[in-house]
mmCIF file of C-alpha atoms in Angstrom:
data_model
loop_
_atom_site.group_PDB
_atom_site.id
_atom_site.type_symbol
_atom_site.label_atom_id
_atom_site.label_comp_id
_atom_site.label_asym_id
_atom_site.label_seq_id
_atom_site.Cartn_x
_atom_site.Cartn_y
_atom_site.Cartn_z
ATOM 1 C CA MET A 207 3.513 -72.627 17.814
ATOM 2 C CA LYS A 208 4.721 -69.254 16.558
ATOM 3 C CA ARG A 209 1.168 -67.952 16.769
ATOM 4 C CA VAL A 210 0.487 -69.479 20.173
ATOM 5 C CA LEU A 211 3.433 -67.811 21.882
ATOM 6 C CA PRO A 212 2.354 -64.165 21.334
ATOM 7 C CA VAL A 213 -1.231 -64.997 22.302
ATOM 8 C CA VAL A 214 -0.223 -66.687 25.539
ATOM 9 C CA ALA A 215 2.170 -63.863 26.344
ATOM 10 C CA ALA A 216 -0.593 -61.309 25.745
ATOM 11 C CA VAL A 217 -3.018 -63.199 27.973
ATOM 12 C CA PHE A 218 -0.386 -63.415 30.687
ATOM 13 C CA LEU A 219 0.312 -59.690 30.454
ATOM 14 C CA ILE A 220 -3.388 -58.805 30.704
ATOM 15 C CA ALA A 221 -3.890 -61.119 33.691
ATOM 16 C CA ALA A 222 -0.867 -59.680 35.451
ATOM 17 C CA THR A 223 -1.872 -56.033 34.967
ATOM 18 C CA ALA A 224 -5.663 -56.291 35.401
ATOM 19 C CA PRO A 225 -6.864 -54.349 38.467
ATOM 20 C CA SER A 226 -8.166 -56.422 41.344
ATOM 21 C CA ALA A 227 -11.664 -56.004 42.754
ATOM 22 C CA HIS A 228 -11.819 -53.850 45.866
ATOM 23 C CA ALA A 229 -13.931 -54.397 48.936
ATOM 24 C CA VAL A 230 -16.033 -51.376 48.013
ATOM 25 C CA ASP A 231 -16.574 -50.512 44.362
ATOM 26 C CA GLN A 232 -15.729 -46.812 44.367
ATOM 27 C CA SER A 233 -17.293 -46.384 40.916
ATOM 28 C CA LYS A 234 -20.743 -46.918 42.454
ATOM 29 C CA GLY A 235 -22.372 -44.580 44.927
ATOM 30 C CA TYR A 236 -20.363 -42.446 47.320
ATOM 31 C CA PRO A 237 -19.224 -42.560 50.981
ATOM 32 C CA GLY A 238 -21.490 -41.422 53.786
ATOM 33 C CA PHE A 239 -25.164 -40.472 53.942
ATOM 34 C CA CYS A 240 -27.135 -39.436 50.886
ATOM 35 C CA LYS A 241 -27.163 -35.660 50.608
ATOM 36 C CA ASP A 242 -30.880 -35.294 49.879
ATOM 37 C CA ALA A 243 -34.165 -37.185 49.664
ATOM 38 C CA THR A 244 -33.242 -38.947 46.426
ATOM 39 C CA GLY A 245 -31.403 -42.221 46.404
ATOM 40 C CA VAL A 246 -31.020 -44.456 49.445
ATOM 41 C CA THR A 247 -28.465 -44.631 52.252
ATOM 42 C CA VAL A 248 -27.114 -48.130 52.913
ATOM 43 C CA VAL A 249 -25.665 -49.104 56.300
ATOM 44 C CA VAL A 250 -23.638 -52.311 56.731
ATOM 45 C CA ASP A 251 -22.901 -53.173 60.363
ATOM 46 C CA PHE A 252 -20.578 -56.143 60.904
ATOM 47 C CA GLN A 253 -21.488 -56.278 64.601
ATOM 48 C CA GLN A 254 -19.753 -59.263 66.286
ATOM 49 C CA LEU A 255 -17.835 -60.144 63.153
ATOM 50 C CA GLY A 256 -15.685 -57.135 63.983
ATOM 51 C CA GLY A 257 -14.486 -54.398 61.696
ATOM 52 C CA THR A 258 -15.918 -51.045 60.740
ATOM 53 C CA THR A 259 -19.513 -50.066 60.079
ATOM 54 C CA ILE A 260 -19.797 -48.801 56.511
ATOM 55 C CA VAL A 261 -22.267 -46.150 55.350
ATOM 56 C CA ARG A 262 -22.663 -45.379 51.647
ATOM 57 C CA CYS A 263 -25.215 -43.716 49.382
ATOM 58 C CA ASN A 264 -26.753 -45.143 46.247
ATOM 59 C CA PRO A 265 -27.955 -41.968 44.469
ATOM 60 C CA GLN A 266 -30.308 -43.921 42.209
ATOM 61 C CA THR A 267 -33.359 -41.812 41.343
ATOM 62 C CA THR A 268 -35.359 -44.582 39.675
ATOM 63 C CA ARG A 269 -37.273 -47.374 41.345
ATOM 64 C CA GLY A 270 -35.107 -50.201 42.669
ATOM 65 C CA THR A 271 -35.065 -53.227 44.952
ATOM 66 C CA GLY A 272 -33.153 -53.718 48.172
ATOM 67 C CA LEU A 273 -30.578 -55.651 46.156
ATOM 68 C CA ASP A 274 -30.227 -52.696 43.777
ATOM 69 C CA ALA A 275 -29.658 -50.410 46.773
ATOM 70 C CA LEU A 276 -26.949 -52.624 48.261
ATOM 71 C CA LYS A 277 -25.026 -53.193 45.039
ATOM 72 C CA GLY A 278 -25.601 -49.675 43.711
ATOM 73 C CA ALA A 279 -23.932 -48.248 46.814
ATOM 74 C CA GLY A 280 -20.791 -50.178 45.890
ATOM 75 C CA PHE A 281 -21.016 -53.143 48.239
ATOM 76 C CA GLN A 282 -19.835 -56.534 47.017
ATOM 77 C CA ILE A 283 -22.022 -59.441 48.005
ATOM 78 C CA ALA A 284 -22.294 -63.189 47.547
ATOM 79 C CA GLY A 285 -25.525 -65.149 47.460
ATOM 80 C CA VAL A 286 -25.945 -68.854 48.144
ATOM 81 C CA GLN A 287 -25.494 -71.517 45.505
ATOM 82 C CA ARG A 288 -29.039 -72.787 45.931
ATOM 83 C CA TRP A 289 -30.928 -69.482 45.782
ATOM 84 C CA GLY A 290 -28.444 -67.090 44.170
ATOM 85 C CA GLU A 291 -28.595 -63.429 45.199
ATOM 86 C CA SER A 292 -32.150 -63.853 46.484
ATOM 87 C CA PHE A 293 -30.402 -64.628 49.767
ATOM 88 C CA VAL A 294 -27.397 -62.504 50.765
ATOM 89 C CA CYS A 295 -24.761 -64.706 52.381
ATOM 90 C CA ARG A 296 -21.672 -62.486 52.418
ATOM 91 C CA VAL A 297 -21.202 -58.729 52.419
ATOM 92 C CA GLU A 298 -17.655 -57.511 51.731
ATOM 93 C CA ASN A 299 -16.503 -61.153 51.924
ATOM 94 C CA ARG A 300 -17.759 -61.465 55.523
ATOM 95 C CA PRO A 301 -18.132 -64.008 56.892
ATOM 96 C CA SER A 302 -15.511 -65.494 54.580
ATOM 97 C CA ALA A 303 -15.248 -69.192 53.775
ATOM 98 C CA ALA A 304 -12.059 -69.352 55.849
ATOM 99 C CA GLU A 305 -13.488 -67.510 58.850
ATOM 100 C CA ASN A 306 -14.536 -69.315 62.040
ATOM 101 C CA VAL A 307 -17.922 -68.031 63.182
ATOM 102 C CA PRO A 308 -18.714 -68.839 66.860
ATOM 103 C CA VAL A 309 -22.202 -70.234 66.324
ATOM 104 C CA ALA A 310 -23.645 -71.660 69.534
ATOM 105 C CA GLY A 311 -23.583 -75.449 69.488
ATOM 106 C CA ARG A 312 -21.821 -75.629 66.119
ATOM 107 C CA GLY A 313 -18.176 -75.394 67.159
ATOM 108 C CA ASP A 314 -15.966 -73.513 64.721
ATOM 109 C CA TYR A 315 -18.592 -72.978 62.039
ATOM 110 C CA ARG A 316 -17.525 -71.769 58.600
ATOM 111 C CA GLU A 317 -20.038 -70.380 56.145
ATOM 112 C CA PRO A 318 -19.892 -72.187 52.754
ATOM 113 C CA CYS A 319 -22.744 -70.167 51.175
ATOM 114 C CA VAL A 320 -24.196 -73.310 49.646
ATOM 115 C CA ASP A 321 -27.633 -73.204 51.246
ATOM 116 C CA THR A 322 -29.451 -70.882 53.637
ATOM 117 C CA PRO A 323 -27.068 -69.856 56.473
ATOM 118 C CA PRO A 324 -28.060 -70.947 59.972
ATOM 119 C CA ALA A 325 -30.506 -68.711 61.811
ATOM 120 C CA GLN A 326 -27.834 -68.201 64.482
ATOM 121 C CA ALA A 327 -25.451 -66.510 62.032
ATOM 122 C CA TYR A 328 -26.801 -64.540 59.095
ATOM 123 C CA TRP A 329 -27.133 -61.043 57.649
ATOM 124 C CA SER A 330 -30.389 -59.599 58.961
ATOM 125 C CA TYR A 331 -32.107 -57.140 56.648
ATOM 126 C CA TRP A 332 -33.613 -53.816 57.804
ATOM 127 C CA HIS A 333 -35.087 -50.663 56.318
ATOM 128 C CA ALA A 334 -36.354 -47.287 57.500
ATOM 129 C CA SER A 335 -37.789 -44.037 56.273
ATOM 130 C CA ASN A 336 -35.704 -40.994 57.192
ATOM 131 C CA ASN A 337 -35.929 -40.151 60.909
ATOM 132 C CA CYS A 338 -37.748 -43.418 61.655
ATOM 133 C CA ALA A 339 -36.640 -46.405 63.691
ATOM 134 C CA TRP A 340 -35.153 -49.375 61.875
ATOM 135 C CA ASP A 341 -37.746 -51.941 60.803
ATOM 136 C CA TYR A 342 -36.937 -55.636 60.285
ATOM 137 C CA SER A 343 -37.842 -56.386 56.665
ATOM 138 C CA GLN A 344 -40.929 -58.502 56.096
ATOM 139 C CA TRP A 345 -39.841 -59.288 52.540
ATOM 140 C CA GLY A 346 -36.756 -60.480 50.713
ATOM 141 C CA VAL A 347 -34.036 -58.357 49.169
ATOM 142 C CA LYS A 348 -35.364 -58.841 45.632
ATOM 143 C CA ASN A 349 -39.016 -58.467 46.529
ATOM 144 C CA ARG A 350 -39.280 -55.031 48.043
ATOM 145 C CA ASP A 351 -38.445 -51.575 46.733
ATOM 146 C CA PHE A 352 -36.122 -49.343 48.683
ATOM 147 C CA ILE A 353 -37.560 -46.137 50.139
ATOM 148 C CA PRO A 354 -36.387 -43.036 48.219
ATOM 149 C CA GLY A 355 -34.600 -40.791 50.677
ATOM 150 C CA GLY A 356 -34.684 -43.626 53.212
ATOM 151 C CA PHE A 357 -32.316 -46.262 54.536
ATOM 152 C CA GLU A 358 -31.414 -49.908 53.918
ATOM 153 C CA GLY A 359 -29.578 -51.744 56.694
ATOM 154 C CA TRP A 360 -27.599 -54.986 56.953
ATOM 155 C CA SER A 361 -26.628 -56.121 60.426
ATOM 156 C CA PHE A 362 -24.895 -59.420 61.177
ATOM 157 C CA SER A 363 -26.956 -61.439 63.648
ATOM 158 C CA LEU A 364 -25.006 -63.927 65.767
ATOM 159 C CA ASN A 365 -26.664 -66.258 68.287
ATOM 160 C CA ALA A 366 -29.694 -63.964 68.528
ATOM 161 C CA THR A 367 -33.462 -64.306 68.462
ATOM 162 C CA THR A 368 -36.068 -62.160 66.737
ATOM 163 C CA GLN A 369 -36.339 -60.141 69.938
ATOM 164 C CA SER A 370 -32.582 -59.611 70.211
ATOM 165 C CA ASN A 371 -31.546 -59.283 66.564
ATOM 166 C CA PRO A 372 -29.167 -56.307 66.546
ATOM 167 C CA VAL A 373 -30.349 -53.279 64.574
ATOM 168 C CA PRO A 374 -27.721 -51.322 62.630
ATOM 169 C CA ARG A 375 -25.874 -49.053 65.032
ATOM 170 C CA VAL A 376 -26.175 -46.010 62.789
ATOM 171 C CA SER A 377 -29.426 -44.080 63.108
ATOM 172 C CA ALA A 378 -31.590 -43.717 60.017
ATOM 173 C CA VAL A 379 -31.255 -39.937 60.006
ATOM 174 C CA ARG A 380 -29.738 -37.869 57.225
ATOM 175 C CA PRO A 381 -27.559 -35.103 58.696
ATOM 176 C CA GLY A 382 -29.449 -31.836 58.928
ATOM 177 C CA THR A 383 -32.893 -33.472 59.085
ATOM 178 C CA GLU A 384 -32.963 -34.352 62.783
ATOM 179 C CA SER A 385 -35.915 -32.030 63.464
ATOM 180 C CA GLN A 386 -38.095 -33.475 60.718
ATOM 181 C CA PRO A 387 -40.920 -35.863 61.682
ATOM 182 C CA CYS A 388 -40.861 -39.601 61.038
ATOM 183 C CA VAL A 389 -43.110 -40.290 58.053
ATOM 184 C CA PRO A 390 -42.956 -44.054 57.527
ATOM 185 C CA ARG A 391 -43.982 -45.629 54.267
ATOM 186 C CA GLU A 392 -45.954 -48.811 54.698
ATOM 187 C CA GLU A 393 -44.427 -51.754 52.879
ATOM 188 C CA ALA A 394 -46.427 -53.080 49.971
ATOM 189 C CA LYS A 395 -46.512 -56.767 49.176
ATOM 190 C CA PRO A 396 -44.030 -58.035 46.572
ATOM 191 C CA VAL A 397 -45.062 -57.406 42.986
ATOM 192 C CA THR A 398 -42.480 -59.507 41.179
ATOM 193 C CA GLY A 399 -43.678 -62.511 39.173
ATOM 194 C CA ASP A 400 -40.219 -63.891 38.458
ATOM 195 C CA PRO A 401 -40.335 -67.579 39.453
ATOM 196 C CA GLY A 402 -36.630 -67.409 40.226
ATOM 197 C CA GLU A 403 -37.399 -64.904 42.973
ATOM 198 C CA ARG A 404 -40.638 -66.459 44.224
ATOM 199 C CA GLN A 405 -39.574 -70.049 44.810
ATOM 200 C CA GLN A 406 -42.031 -71.767 47.109
ATOM 201 C CA ARG A 407 -40.259 -73.540 49.935
ATOM 202 C CA PRO A 408 -40.362 -73.796 53.728
ATOM 203 C CA PRO A 409 -39.227 -70.513 55.299
ATOM 204 C CA SER A 410 -35.834 -70.322 56.929
ATOM 205 C CA GLY A 411 -37.020 -68.062 59.729
ATOM 206 C CA ASN A 412 -34.148 -65.602 59.474
ATOM 207 C CA GLY A 413 -35.724 -62.667 57.710
ATOM 208 C CA GLN A 414 -34.486 -63.365 54.195
ATOM 209 C CA GLN A 415 -36.429 -65.812 52.090
ATOM 210 C CA ALA A 416 -35.682 -66.990 48.594
ATOM 211 C CA ASP A 417 -39.326 -66.413 47.657
ATOM 212 C CA GLY A 418 -39.084 -62.855 48.927
ATOM 213 C CA SER A 419 -41.555 -63.121 51.796
ATOM 214 C CA GLN A 420 -41.541 -63.395 55.553
ATOM 215 C CA PRO A 421 -43.429 -66.430 56.872
ATOM 216 C CA THR A 422 -46.798 -66.056 58.539
ATOM 217 C CA THR A 423 -47.344 -68.256 61.546
ATOM 218 C CA GLY A 424 -49.986 -68.832 64.155
ATOM 219 C CA ALA A 425 -49.732 -67.551 67.674
ATOM 220 C CA GLY A 426 -46.767 -69.127 69.397
ATOM 221 C CA GLU A 427 -45.831 -71.079 66.306
ATOM 222 C CA GLY A 428 -42.281 -70.772 65.001
ATOM 223 C CA PRO A 429 -41.542 -70.837 61.275
ATOM 224 C CA ALA A 430 -40.270 -74.030 59.740
ATOM 225 C CA ALA A 431 -36.524 -74.276 59.353
ATOM 226 C CA GLY A 432 -34.813 -74.398 55.999
ATOM 227 C CA PRO A 433 -32.216 -77.088 55.248
ATOM 228 C CA GLY A 434 -29.436 -76.912 57.797
ATOM 229 C CA SER A 435 -31.051 -73.994 59.632
ATOM 230 C CA ALA A 436 -32.470 -73.527 63.103
ATOM 231 C CA ALA A 437 -35.763 -71.653 63.309
ATOM 232 C CA LEU A 438 -36.154 -68.267 64.936
ATOM 233 C CA PRO A 439 -39.439 -67.149 66.479
ATOM 234 C CA PRO A 440 -41.754 -65.241 64.122
ATOM 235 C CA PRO A 441 -41.013 -61.522 63.737
ATOM 236 C CA LYS A 442 -42.560 -58.972 66.041
ATOM 237 C CA PRO A 443 -45.931 -57.539 64.962
ATOM 238 C CA ARG A 444 -45.406 -54.383 62.960
ATOM 239 C CA PRO A 445 -46.810 -51.256 64.657
ATOM 240 C CA SER A 446 -49.070 -48.904 62.750
ATOM 241 C CA ALA A 447 -47.576 -45.866 61.062
ATOM 242 C CA SER A 448 -48.839 -43.555 63.813
ATOM 243 C CA ALA A 449 -47.203 -45.690 66.483
ATOM 244 C CA ARG A 450 -43.872 -46.082 64.676
ATOM 245 C CA PRO A 451 -41.079 -44.622 66.825
ATOM 246 C CA LYS A 452 -38.526 -42.128 65.587
ATOM 247 C CA ALA A 453 -34.915 -43.008 64.990
ATOM 248 C CA GLN A 454 -32.474 -43.103 67.848
ATOM 249 C CA ASP A 455 -30.406 -40.038 68.630
ATOM 250 C CA PRO A 456 -27.685 -39.829 65.930
ATOM 251 C CA SER A 457 -25.162 -38.870 68.594
ATOM 252 C CA MET A 458 -25.308 -42.517 69.695
ATOM 253 C CA ASN A 459 -23.975 -43.718 66.319
ATOM 254 C CA VAL A 460 -20.898 -45.915 66.303
ATOM 255 C CA ALA A 461 -17.915 -44.676 64.335
ATOM 256 C CA PHE A 462 -18.079 -45.557 60.654
ATOM 257 C CA THR A 463 -16.326 -44.947 57.365
ATOM 258 C CA GLY A 464 -17.590 -44.832 53.805
ATOM 259 C CA GLY A 465 -15.436 -47.822 53.004
ATOM 260 C CA GLU A 466 -12.881 -45.830 51.044
ATOM 261 C CA ASN A 467 -10.053 -47.376 53.094
ATOM 262 C CA ALA A 468 -11.446 -50.915 53.170
ATOM 263 C CA GLU A 469 -8.929 -53.642 52.467
ATOM 264 C CA ASP A 470 -8.910 -55.258 49.056
ATOM 265 C CA VAL A 471 -11.150 -58.342 49.087
ATOM 266 C CA ASN A 472 -8.635 -60.398 47.099
ATOM 267 C CA ALA A 473 -5.909 -59.535 49.614
ATOM 268 C CA VAL A 474 -8.141 -60.714 52.463
ATOM 269 C CA ILE A 475 -8.863 -63.995 50.689
ATOM 270 C CA ASP A 476 -5.172 -64.542 49.870
ATOM 271 C CA ARG A 477 -4.130 -63.857 53.452
ATOM 272 C CA GLU A 478 -6.767 -66.121 54.982
ATOM 273 C CA SER A 479 -6.129 -68.974 52.556
ATOM 274 C CA GLY A 480 -2.346 -68.752 52.914
ATOM 275 C CA ALA A 481 -1.880 -67.818 49.266
ATOM 276 C CA GLY A 482 0.292 -64.942 48.149
ATOM 277 C CA GLY A 483 0.138 -62.277 45.486
ATOM 278 C CA TRP A 484 2.891 -64.087 43.593
ATOM 279 C CA ALA A 485 0.656 -67.045 42.712
ATOM 280 C CA PRO A 486 -0.815 -65.619 39.449
ATOM 281 C CA TRP A 487 2.634 -64.518 38.323
ATOM 282 C CA ALA A 488 4.129 -67.926 39.048
ATOM 283 C CA ALA A 489 1.345 -69.679 37.142
ATOM 284 C CA GLY A 490 1.707 -67.335 34.193
ATOM 285 C CA ALA A 491 5.480 -67.726 34.163
ATOM 286 C CA ALA A 492 5.117 -71.516 34.164
ATOM 287 C CA VAL A 493 2.786 -71.409 31.153
ATOM 288 C CA LEU A 494 5.091 -69.017 29.334
ATOM 289 C CA ALA A 495 8.118 -71.255 30.031
ATOM 290 C CA LEU A 496 6.290 -74.278 28.620
ATOM 291 C CA CYS A 497 5.401 -72.387 25.463
ATOM 292 C CA VAL A 498 9.005 -71.209 24.983
ATOM 293 C CA ALA A 499 10.310 -74.737 25.523
ATOM 294 C CA GLY A 500 7.833 -76.110 22.979
ATOM 295 C CA PHE A 501 8.793 -73.441 20.477
ATOM 296 C CA LEU A 502 12.525 -74.171 20.827
ATOM 297 C CA MET A 503 11.951 -77.917 20.550
ATOM 298 C CA ALA A 504 9.973 -77.445 17.330
ATOM 299 C CA ARG A 505 12.796 -75.355 15.840
ATOM 300 C CA ARG A 506 15.374 -77.997 16.718
ATOM 301 C CA ARG A 507 13.293 -80.705 15.049
ATOM 302 C CA LYS A 508 12.984 -78.649 11.901
ATOM 303 C CA ARG A 509 16.748 -78.052 11.800
ATOM 304 C CA ALA A 510 17.422 -81.743 12.397
ATOM 305 C CA GLN A 511 15.129 -82.587 9.456
ATOM 306 C CA GLY A 512 16.943 -80.047 7.321
ATOM 307 C CA VAL A 513 13.918 -77.870 6.807
#
């Protein structure tokens, strides 16, 4: 028991003083647009979920996936239990498990992140070359490379269709490059052979697939729905590079921050669940009290036995 007490006390001290995870990991990337044509600018637009639109740069100079771009910019995400991070379910803890999402026909829906979210409420995935219009991704977050010097976008889609999915409300234009032409890079097919990223299953119809691809359907045919999901119409045909429009005027951007003042994720979860910051301390104190009581009881027994 004498050895247990210091160990438990040390564990309690470490748990009590360990820093909590923040909504944006400030050790990765930096706030605002990328400063040059290396790296990738990531835009997260919460749309009807409310809250700020966050813009951050992942200055990564090596090849990387859309998932690398998102996480390398400092964003915290959660995948789904069934498909892991092949399908992004939460960004910055939104929508949280305790948050009512007004999905049409579903009442007060709450996202459990167990399986594919419903097509009426999910994070739609976009990308763009600099000075080009946002393009709805034809491939999954693990199955396409980000565009160096370009943009990755995440925009929450609520009760929308393929035609009305909201694009990120920040133009894909690095400051100071407004006069440069749009030079889009055509998206190559996925090259990954990882079976964990290429699971063959019916498409969910909401732009993110666990196998990394966007479904192909016949004219007028909607994609099959994943478990618990409603199908959206197939995506719009992609225009050729020469017909690709430029980005919207940056002066139309909504206000955004780099996330440096975002609320701590753990604080959000505690507030929404009704828990308080005292809970870990109370639990640790209870364990410590039990250990002290056990130690004192053992000493009394030894004295009673005349040891």
